[in-house]
């Protein structure tokens, strides 16, 4: 039985002071008995967030990482820097990073390898645009993203990662995929993992849905067979996140 995992992606929101305040507001209400809960905060908020999360079972996540260990990479942050600050999960390949920062499947693959090598868990994002959905190439596209991102990663590692299916047309738009649409793609992602890495990896890997998840649609989406929780953007910045986690 896979444990559900619900992660908040704060994106570029909250100063360090605001981050600590938001965690104080959220942590009392969040029930971590049945689900793993992760807060993926901006780099600058990682240290205050780690402090604010002490004594809770809520895990700390980052939204990005660089794939080199150290050196002349102005503006980047290495996996060991994150690890030392208590980061357990790292988002890789979010559609906003692919779109605005030119991240390719090859770059995402390098990041995934480093995240795993440093003992952290990647949250690998994939998803189609509206025109890809309308053209009927969603499944093909996502299979390609998964294959590219996981290239060269061992089945034993694949079974511990988290994959987030995030249709781009549903991110930050208030337009959610129906629970059936989300289930269809998450089921296909599990099938793709099975073909590439075998049954055990496909049954262990946790697959989230992301795209305008809120307190009113979470329960229906998370009830689907192949959906093991959610990656939540906008609603993770509000008290509503408590309701989503305690769905
Ligand atoms: C996201 O950015 O990962 C996301 C799912 O955002 P939102 O919930 O705001 O659509």
PDB file of C-alpha atoms and ligand atoms in Angstrom:
ATOM      1  CA  UNK A   1       0.000   0.000   0.000  1.00  0.00           C
ATOM      2  CA  UNK A   2       1.563   3.274  -1.088  1.00  0.00           C
ATOM      3  CA  UNK A   3       1.451   6.111   1.432  1.00  0.00           C
ATOM      4  CA  UNK A   4      -0.045   9.299   0.004  1.00  0.00           C
ATOM      5  CA  UNK A   5       2.258  12.264  -0.373  1.00  0.00           C
ATOM      6  CA  UNK A   6       1.103  15.850  -0.584  1.00  0.00           C
ATOM      7  CA  UNK A   7       3.635  18.541  -1.390  1.00  0.00           C
ATOM      8  CA  UNK A   8       3.248  22.297  -1.473  1.00  0.00           C
ATOM      9  CA  UNK A   9       5.156  24.181  -4.151  1.00  0.00           C
ATOM     10  CA  UNK A  10       5.459  27.741  -2.930  1.00  0.00           C
ATOM     11  CA  UNK A  11       7.146  28.868  -6.164  1.00  0.00           C
ATOM     12  CA  UNK A  12       8.674  32.390  -5.857  1.00  0.00           C
ATOM     13  CA  UNK A  13       6.552  33.429  -2.890  1.00  0.00           C
ATOM     14  CA  UNK A  14       7.242  34.311   0.758  1.00  0.00           C
ATOM     15  CA  UNK A  15      10.212  36.086   2.258  1.00  0.00           C
ATOM     16  CA  UNK A  16      12.105  34.224   5.024  1.00  0.00           C
ATOM     17  CA  UNK A  17      10.023  35.978   7.690  1.00  0.00           C
ATOM     18  CA  UNK A  18       6.759  35.260   5.881  1.00  0.00           C
ATOM     19  CA  UNK A  19       7.827  31.633   5.369  1.00  0.00           C
ATOM     20  CA  UNK A  20       8.322  31.103   9.101  1.00  0.00           C
ATOM     21  CA  UNK A  21       4.951  32.752   9.781  1.00  0.00           C
ATOM     22  CA  UNK A  22       3.116  30.589   7.247  1.00  0.00           C
ATOM     23  CA  UNK A  23       4.647  27.418   8.667  1.00  0.00           C
ATOM     24  CA  UNK A  24       3.538  28.469  12.161  1.00  0.00           C
ATOM     25  CA  UNK A  25      -0.003  28.873  10.814  1.00  0.00           C
ATOM     26  CA  UNK A  26      -0.011  25.537   8.975  1.00  0.00           C
ATOM     27  CA  UNK A  27       1.842  23.160  11.244  1.00  0.00           C
ATOM     28  CA  UNK A  28      -0.669  22.981  14.098  1.00  0.00           C
ATOM     29  CA  UNK A  29      -3.452  21.866  11.769  1.00  0.00           C
ATOM     30  CA  UNK A  30      -1.623  19.428   9.527  1.00  0.00           C
ATOM     31  CA  UNK A  31      -2.127  15.762  10.354  1.00  0.00           C
ATOM     32  CA  UNK A  32       0.817  13.664   9.184  1.00  0.00           C
ATOM     33  CA  UNK A  33      -0.461  10.294  10.445  1.00  0.00           C
ATOM     34  CA  UNK A  34      -1.791   9.097   7.098  1.00  0.00           C
ATOM     35  CA  UNK A  35       0.142  11.157   4.553  1.00  0.00           C
ATOM     36  CA  UNK A  36       3.660  12.379   3.937  1.00  0.00           C
ATOM     37  CA  UNK A  37       3.686  16.160   3.774  1.00  0.00           C
ATOM     38  CA  UNK A  38       6.386  18.236   2.107  1.00  0.00           C
ATOM     39  CA  UNK A  39       6.855  21.986   1.792  1.00  0.00           C
ATOM     40  CA  UNK A  40       8.969  23.003  -1.216  1.00  0.00           C
ATOM     41  CA  UNK A  41      10.067  26.525  -0.393  1.00  0.00           C
ATOM     42  CA  UNK A  42      12.319  29.054  -2.188  1.00  0.00           C
ATOM     43  CA  UNK A  43      16.067  28.564  -1.546  1.00  0.00           C
ATOM     44  CA  UNK A  44      16.286  31.621   0.705  1.00  0.00           C
ATOM     45  CA  UNK A  45      13.526  30.238   2.940  1.00  0.00           C
ATOM     46  CA  UNK A  46      15.111  26.813   3.461  1.00  0.00           C
ATOM     47  CA  UNK A  47      17.010  27.611   6.656  1.00  0.00           C
ATOM     48  CA  UNK A  48      14.166  29.445   8.444  1.00  0.00           C
ATOM     49  CA  UNK A  49      11.711  26.788   7.219  1.00  0.00           C
ATOM     50  CA  UNK A  50      13.917  23.996   8.616  1.00  0.00           C
ATOM     51  CA  UNK A  51      13.919  25.794  11.956  1.00  0.00           C
ATOM     52  CA  UNK A  52      10.143  26.320  11.928  1.00  0.00           C
ATOM     53  CA  UNK A  53       9.521  22.661  10.999  1.00  0.00           C
ATOM     54  CA  UNK A  54      11.589  21.250  13.873  1.00  0.00           C
ATOM     55  CA  UNK A  55       9.548  18.865  15.990  1.00  0.00           C
ATOM     56  CA  UNK A  56       7.003  18.212  13.204  1.00  0.00           C
ATOM     57  CA  UNK A  57       6.790  15.338  10.713  1.00  0.00           C
ATOM     58  CA  UNK A  58       6.526  17.759   7.812  1.00  0.00           C
ATOM     59  CA  UNK A  59       9.433  17.391   5.383  1.00  0.00           C
ATOM     60  CA  UNK A  60      11.376  20.162   3.779  1.00  0.00           C
ATOM     61  CA  UNK A  61      11.682  20.355   0.005  1.00  0.00           C
ATOM     62  CA  UNK A  62      13.495  22.535  -2.526  1.00  0.00           C
ATOM     63  CA  UNK A  63      12.126  23.605  -5.898  1.00  0.00           C
ATOM     64  CA  UNK A  64      15.318  23.130  -7.859  1.00  0.00           C
ATOM     65  CA  UNK A  65      19.008  22.181  -7.620  1.00  0.00           C
ATOM     66  CA  UNK A  66      22.060  22.285  -9.853  1.00  0.00           C
ATOM     67  CA  UNK A  67      23.653  19.064 -11.065  1.00  0.00           C
ATOM     68  CA  UNK A  68      27.264  19.887 -10.273  1.00  0.00           C
ATOM     69  CA  UNK A  69      28.900  19.454  -6.858  1.00  0.00           C
ATOM     70  CA  UNK A  70      30.586  22.867  -6.590  1.00  0.00           C
ATOM     71  CA  UNK A  71      32.503  25.428  -8.586  1.00  0.00           C
ATOM     72  CA  UNK A  72      32.059  28.363 -10.926  1.00  0.00           C
ATOM     73  CA  UNK A  73      28.295  28.220 -11.445  1.00  0.00           C
ATOM     74  CA  UNK A  74      27.195  31.679 -10.384  1.00  0.00           C
ATOM     75  CA  UNK A  75      23.737  31.737  -8.884  1.00  0.00           C
ATOM     76  CA  UNK A  76      23.327  27.984  -8.546  1.00  0.00           C
ATOM     77  CA  UNK A  77      22.844  25.793  -5.463  1.00  0.00           C
ATOM     78  CA  UNK A  78      24.384  22.332  -5.117  1.00  0.00           C
ATOM     79  CA  UNK A  79      22.793  19.109  -3.844  1.00  0.00           C
ATOM     80  CA  UNK A  80      25.092  18.946  -0.804  1.00  0.00           C
ATOM     81  CA  UNK A  81      24.130  22.502   0.183  1.00  0.00           C
ATOM     82  CA  UNK A  82      20.478  21.459   0.211  1.00  0.00           C
ATOM     83  CA  UNK A  83      21.189  18.215   2.013  1.00  0.00           C
ATOM     84  CA  UNK A  84      23.112  19.941   4.778  1.00  0.00           C
ATOM     85  CA  UNK A  85      20.160  22.274   5.392  1.00  0.00           C
ATOM     86  CA  UNK A  86      17.799  19.351   5.948  1.00  0.00           C
ATOM     87  CA  UNK A  87      16.175  19.171   2.517  1.00  0.00           C
ATOM     88  CA  UNK A  88      14.631  15.745   1.843  1.00  0.00           C
ATOM     89  CA  UNK A  89      12.735  16.313  -1.429  1.00  0.00           C
ATOM     90  CA  UNK A  90      13.653  18.281  -4.548  1.00  0.00           C
ATOM     91  CA  UNK A  91      11.300  19.175  -7.410  1.00  0.00           C
ATOM     92  CA  UNK A  92      12.893  18.537 -10.813  1.00  0.00           C
ATOM     93  CA  UNK A  93      11.564  19.451 -14.235  1.00  0.00           C
ATOM     94  CA  UNK A  94       8.654  21.639 -13.179  1.00  0.00           C
ATOM     95  CA  UNK A  95       6.991  23.003 -16.333  1.00  0.00           C
ATOM     96  CA  UNK A  96       7.831  26.574 -15.292  1.00  0.00           C
ATOM     97  CA  UNK A  97      11.524  25.651 -15.219  1.00  0.00           C
ATOM     98  CA  UNK A  98      11.228  23.894 -18.562  1.00  0.00           C
ATOM     99  CA  UNK A  99       9.427  26.877 -20.096  1.00  0.00           C
ATOM    100  CA  UNK A 100      11.264  29.872 -18.608  1.00  0.00           C
ATOM    101  CA  UNK A 101      14.703  28.409 -17.907  1.00  0.00           C
ATOM    102  CA  UNK A 102      15.151  26.016 -20.818  1.00  0.00           C
ATOM    103  CA  UNK A 103      15.317  22.796 -18.788  1.00  0.00           C
ATOM    104  CA  UNK A 104      15.374  19.778 -21.065  1.00  0.00           C
ATOM    105  CA  UNK A 105      14.786  16.109 -20.217  1.00  0.00           C
ATOM    106  CA  UNK A 106      18.569  15.705 -20.316  1.00  0.00           C
ATOM    107  CA  UNK A 107      19.113  18.400 -17.685  1.00  0.00           C
ATOM    108  CA  UNK A 108      16.278  16.970 -15.573  1.00  0.00           C
ATOM    109  CA  UNK A 109      17.924  13.540 -15.822  1.00  0.00           C
ATOM    110  CA  UNK A 110      21.251  14.942 -14.551  1.00  0.00           C
ATOM    111  CA  UNK A 111      19.467  16.637 -11.656  1.00  0.00           C
ATOM    112  CA  UNK A 112      17.581  13.470 -10.749  1.00  0.00           C
ATOM    113  CA  UNK A 113      20.808  11.481 -10.585  1.00  0.00           C
ATOM    114  CA  UNK A 114      22.412  14.031  -8.260  1.00  0.00           C
ATOM    115  CA  UNK A 115      19.351  14.282  -6.020  1.00  0.00           C
ATOM    116  CA  UNK A 116      19.321  10.494  -5.631  1.00  0.00           C
ATOM    117  CA  UNK A 117      23.105  10.296  -5.148  1.00  0.00           C
ATOM    118  CA  UNK A 118      22.774  12.715  -2.227  1.00  0.00           C
ATOM    119  CA  UNK A 119      20.055  10.687  -0.566  1.00  0.00           C
ATOM    120  CA  UNK A 120      17.190  13.055  -1.309  1.00  0.00           C
ATOM    121  CA  UNK A 121      13.952  12.221  -3.123  1.00  0.00           C
ATOM    122  CA  UNK A 122      13.189  13.807  -6.477  1.00  0.00           C
ATOM    123  CA  UNK A 123       9.680  14.951  -7.338  1.00  0.00           C
ATOM    124  CA  UNK A 124       9.840  14.593 -11.112  1.00  0.00           C
ATOM    125  CA  UNK A 125       7.276  16.726 -12.938  1.00  0.00           C
ATOM    126  CA  UNK A 126       5.820  15.924 -16.321  1.00  0.00           C
ATOM    127  CA  UNK A 127       2.803  17.161 -18.228  1.00  0.00           C
ATOM    128  CA  UNK A 128       1.356  18.187 -21.552  1.00  0.00           C
ATOM    129  CA  UNK A 129       0.296  21.540 -22.987  1.00  0.00           C
ATOM    130  CA  UNK A 130      -3.306  22.179 -24.012  1.00  0.00           C
ATOM    131  CA  UNK A 131      -2.429  21.854 -27.693  1.00  0.00           C
ATOM    132  CA  UNK A 132      -0.709  18.514 -27.090  1.00  0.00           C
ATOM    133  CA  UNK A 133      -3.853  17.295 -25.319  1.00  0.00           C
ATOM    134  CA  UNK A 134      -6.050  18.519 -28.157  1.00  0.00           C
ATOM    135  CA  UNK A 135      -3.783  16.815 -30.692  1.00  0.00           C
ATOM    136  CA  UNK A 136      -4.141  13.542 -28.774  1.00  0.00           C
ATOM    137  CA  UNK A 137      -0.416  13.131 -28.056  1.00  0.00           C
ATOM    138  CA  UNK A 138      -0.555  13.459 -24.242  1.00  0.00           C
ATOM    139  CA  UNK A 139       0.410   9.888 -23.382  1.00  0.00           C
ATOM    140  CA  UNK A 140       3.149   9.686 -25.993  1.00  0.00           C
ATOM    141  CA  UNK A 141       4.631  12.992 -24.802  1.00  0.00           C
ATOM    142  CA  UNK A 142       4.593  12.032 -21.147  1.00  0.00           C
ATOM    143  CA  UNK A 143       6.106   8.615 -21.815  1.00  0.00           C
ATOM    144  CA  UNK A 144       8.924  10.414 -23.613  1.00  0.00           C
ATOM    145  CA  UNK A 145       9.460  12.817 -20.712  1.00  0.00           C
ATOM    146  CA  UNK A 146       9.542   9.950 -18.199  1.00  0.00           C
ATOM    147  CA  UNK A 147      11.892   7.840 -20.295  1.00  0.00           C
ATOM    148  CA  UNK A 148      14.266  10.779 -20.806  1.00  0.00           C
ATOM    149  CA  UNK A 149      14.252  11.892 -17.178  1.00  0.00           C
ATOM    150  CA  UNK A 150      14.813   8.398 -15.789  1.00  0.00           C
ATOM    151  CA  UNK A 151      17.466   7.350 -18.293  1.00  0.00           C
ATOM    152  CA  UNK A 152      20.249   5.391 -16.574  1.00  0.00           C
ATOM    153  CA  UNK A 153      18.578   5.375 -13.146  1.00  0.00           C
ATOM    154  CA  UNK A 154      18.356   1.949 -11.487  1.00  0.00           C
ATOM    155  CA  UNK A 155      14.981   0.303 -10.775  1.00  0.00           C
ATOM    156  CA  UNK A 156      15.796   0.292  -7.049  1.00  0.00           C
ATOM    157  CA  UNK A 157      16.073   4.077  -7.126  1.00  0.00           C
ATOM    158  CA  UNK A 158      13.076   4.574  -9.405  1.00  0.00           C
ATOM    159  CA  UNK A 159      10.824   2.855  -6.903  1.00  0.00           C
ATOM    160  CA  UNK A 160      11.549   5.532  -4.286  1.00  0.00           C
ATOM    161  CA  UNK A 161      11.016   8.605  -6.421  1.00  0.00           C
ATOM    162  CA  UNK A 162       7.874  10.685  -6.740  1.00  0.00           C
ATOM    163  CA  UNK A 163       6.439  11.575 -10.145  1.00  0.00           C
ATOM    164  CA  UNK A 164       4.051  14.517 -10.425  1.00  0.00           C
ATOM    165  CA  UNK A 165       1.684  14.569 -13.373  1.00  0.00           C
ATOM    166  CA  UNK A 166       0.946  18.231 -13.978  1.00  0.00           C
ATOM    167  CA  UNK A 167      -1.009  19.120 -17.111  1.00  0.00           C
ATOM    168  CA  UNK A 168       0.362  22.553 -17.991  1.00  0.00           C
ATOM    169  CA  UNK A 169      -3.086  23.848 -18.897  1.00  0.00           C
ATOM    170  CA  UNK A 170      -4.224  23.172 -15.329  1.00  0.00           C
ATOM    171  CA  UNK A 171      -1.344  24.852 -13.484  1.00  0.00           C
ATOM    172  CA  UNK A 172      -2.342  28.095 -11.809  1.00  0.00           C
ATOM    173  CA  UNK A 173      -5.354  28.424 -14.114  1.00  0.00           C
ATOM    174  CA  UNK A 174      -8.098  27.262 -11.769  1.00  0.00           C
ATOM    175  CA  UNK A 175      -8.868  24.668 -14.467  1.00  0.00           C
ATOM    176  CA  UNK A 176      -8.435  21.216 -12.920  1.00  0.00           C
ATOM    177  CA  UNK A 177      -8.218  17.988 -14.873  1.00  0.00           C
ATOM    178  CA  UNK A 178     -11.198  15.798 -14.028  1.00  0.00           C
ATOM    179  CA  UNK A 179     -10.345  12.969 -11.671  1.00  0.00           C
ATOM    180  CA  UNK A 180     -10.816  10.548 -14.601  1.00  0.00           C
ATOM    181  CA  UNK A 181      -8.450  12.509 -16.849  1.00  0.00           C
ATOM    182  CA  UNK A 182      -5.862  12.617 -14.055  1.00  0.00           C
ATOM    183  CA  UNK A 183      -6.274   8.898 -13.323  1.00  0.00           C
ATOM    184  CA  UNK A 184      -5.922   7.996 -16.990  1.00  0.00           C
ATOM    185  CA  UNK A 185      -2.539   9.695 -17.319  1.00  0.00           C
ATOM    186  CA  UNK A 186      -1.257   8.605 -13.889  1.00  0.00           C
ATOM    187  CA  UNK A 187      -2.183   5.012 -14.792  1.00  0.00           C
ATOM    188  CA  UNK A 188      -0.254   5.351 -18.042  1.00  0.00           C
ATOM    189  CA  UNK A 189       2.749   6.744 -16.163  1.00  0.00           C
ATOM    190  CA  UNK A 190       2.690   3.687 -13.891  1.00  0.00           C
ATOM    191  CA  UNK A 191       2.447   1.486 -16.955  1.00  0.00           C
ATOM    192  CA  UNK A 192       5.445   3.254 -18.548  1.00  0.00           C
ATOM    193  CA  UNK A 193       7.477   2.709 -15.357  1.00  0.00           C
ATOM    194  CA  UNK A 194       6.459  -0.946 -15.413  1.00  0.00           C
ATOM    195  CA  UNK A 195       7.645  -1.397 -18.984  1.00  0.00           C
ATOM    196  CA  UNK A 196      10.954   0.302 -18.234  1.00  0.00           C
ATOM    197  CA  UNK A 197      11.722  -0.936 -14.698  1.00  0.00           C
ATOM    198  CA  UNK A 198       9.408  -3.823 -13.910  1.00  0.00           C
ATOM    199  CA  UNK A 199       6.383  -4.454 -11.748  1.00  0.00           C
ATOM    200  CA  UNK A 200       7.957  -3.828  -8.345  1.00  0.00           C
ATOM    201  CA  UNK A 201       9.207  -0.357  -9.267  1.00  0.00           C
ATOM    202  CA  UNK A 202       5.873   0.522 -10.883  1.00  0.00           C
ATOM    203  CA  UNK A 203       3.904  -0.541  -7.815  1.00  0.00           C
ATOM    204  CA  UNK A 204       6.160   1.382  -5.413  1.00  0.00           C
ATOM    205  CA  UNK A 205       6.638   4.645  -7.280  1.00  0.00           C
ATOM    206  CA  UNK A 206       4.328   7.366  -5.977  1.00  0.00           C
ATOM    207  CA  UNK A 207       2.496   9.432  -8.573  1.00  0.00           C
ATOM    208  CA  UNK A 208       0.963  12.771  -7.693  1.00  0.00           C
ATOM    209  CA  UNK A 209      -1.478  14.923  -9.597  1.00  0.00           C
ATOM    210  CA  UNK A 210      -0.843  18.665  -9.743  1.00  0.00           C
ATOM    211  CA  UNK A 211      -2.858  21.447 -11.345  1.00  0.00           C
ATOM    212  CA  UNK A 212      -5.245  23.686  -9.400  1.00  0.00           C
ATOM    213  CA  UNK A 213      -5.753  21.184  -6.585  1.00  0.00           C
ATOM    214  CA  UNK A 214      -7.868  22.776  -3.849  1.00  0.00           C
ATOM    215  CA  UNK A 215      -9.820  21.820  -0.744  1.00  0.00           C
ATOM    216  CA  UNK A 216     -12.927  20.962  -2.759  1.00  0.00           C
ATOM    217  CA  UNK A 217     -11.403  18.705  -5.418  1.00  0.00           C
ATOM    218  CA  UNK A 218      -8.570  17.003  -3.469  1.00  0.00           C
ATOM    219  CA  UNK A 219     -10.557  14.108  -2.000  1.00  0.00           C
ATOM    220  CA  UNK A 220     -12.018  13.021  -5.342  1.00  0.00           C
ATOM    221  CA  UNK A 221      -8.675  13.208  -7.156  1.00  0.00           C
ATOM    222  CA  UNK A 222      -6.657  11.493  -4.407  1.00  0.00           C
ATOM    223  CA  UNK A 223      -9.186   8.638  -4.249  1.00  0.00           C
ATOM    224  CA  UNK A 224      -8.165   7.415  -7.699  1.00  0.00           C
ATOM    225  CA  UNK A 225      -6.262   4.159  -7.922  1.00  0.00           C
ATOM    226  CA  UNK A 226      -3.030   5.446  -9.418  1.00  0.00           C
ATOM    227  CA  UNK A 227      -2.974   8.863  -7.759  1.00  0.00           C
ATOM    228  CA  UNK A 228      -0.889   8.892  -4.598  1.00  0.00           C
ATOM    229  CA  UNK A 229      -1.399  12.502  -3.571  1.00  0.00           C
ATOM    230  CA  UNK A 230      -0.801  15.922  -5.030  1.00  0.00           C
ATOM    231  CA  UNK A 231       1.625  18.685  -5.845  1.00  0.00           C
ATOM    232  CA  UNK A 232      -0.136  21.872  -4.828  1.00  0.00           C
ATOM    233  CA  UNK A 233       0.871  25.363  -5.941  1.00  0.00           C
ATOM    234  CA  UNK A 234      -1.412  28.311  -5.162  1.00  0.00           C
ATOM    235  CA  UNK A 235      -3.448  26.609  -2.453  1.00  0.00           C
ATOM    236  CA  UNK A 236      -0.297  25.640  -0.515  1.00  0.00           C
ATOM    237  CA  UNK A 237       0.263  29.302   0.355  1.00  0.00           C
ATOM    238  CA  UNK A 238      -2.942  29.488   2.349  1.00  0.00           C
ATOM    239  CA  UNK A 239      -4.572  27.789   5.316  1.00  0.00           C
ATOM    240  CA  UNK A 240      -6.507  25.843   2.674  1.00  0.00           C
ATOM    241  CA  UNK A 241      -3.410  23.592   2.443  1.00  0.00           C
ATOM    242  CA  UNK A 242      -4.323  22.159   5.858  1.00  0.00           C
ATOM    243  CA  UNK A 243      -7.717  21.074   4.477  1.00  0.00           C
ATOM    244  CA  UNK A 244      -6.074  19.520   1.412  1.00  0.00           C
ATOM    245  CA  UNK A 245      -3.653  17.511   3.546  1.00  0.00           C
ATOM    246  CA  UNK A 246      -6.373  16.421   5.960  1.00  0.00           C
ATOM    247  CA  UNK A 247      -8.748  15.560   3.110  1.00  0.00           C
TER     248      UNK A 247
HETATM  249  C1  LIG B   1       2.356  23.678  -9.444  1.00  0.00           C
HETATM  250  O1  LIG B   1       2.914  24.694  -9.763  1.00  0.00           O
HETATM  251  O2  LIG B   1       3.034  22.663  -9.229  1.00  0.00           O
HETATM  252  C2  LIG B   1       0.896  23.677  -9.337  1.00  0.00           C
HETATM  253  C3  LIG B   1       0.265  22.546  -9.382  1.00  0.00           C
HETATM  254  O3  LIG B   1       0.285  24.894  -9.205  1.00  0.00           O
HETATM  255  P1  LIG B   1      -1.278  25.177  -8.918  1.00  0.00           P
HETATM  256  O4  LIG B   1      -1.707  24.245  -7.831  1.00  0.00           O
HETATM  257  O5  LIG B   1      -1.317  26.622  -8.497  1.00  0.00           O
HETATM  258  O6  LIG B   1      -1.994  24.909 -10.188  1.00  0.00           O
END
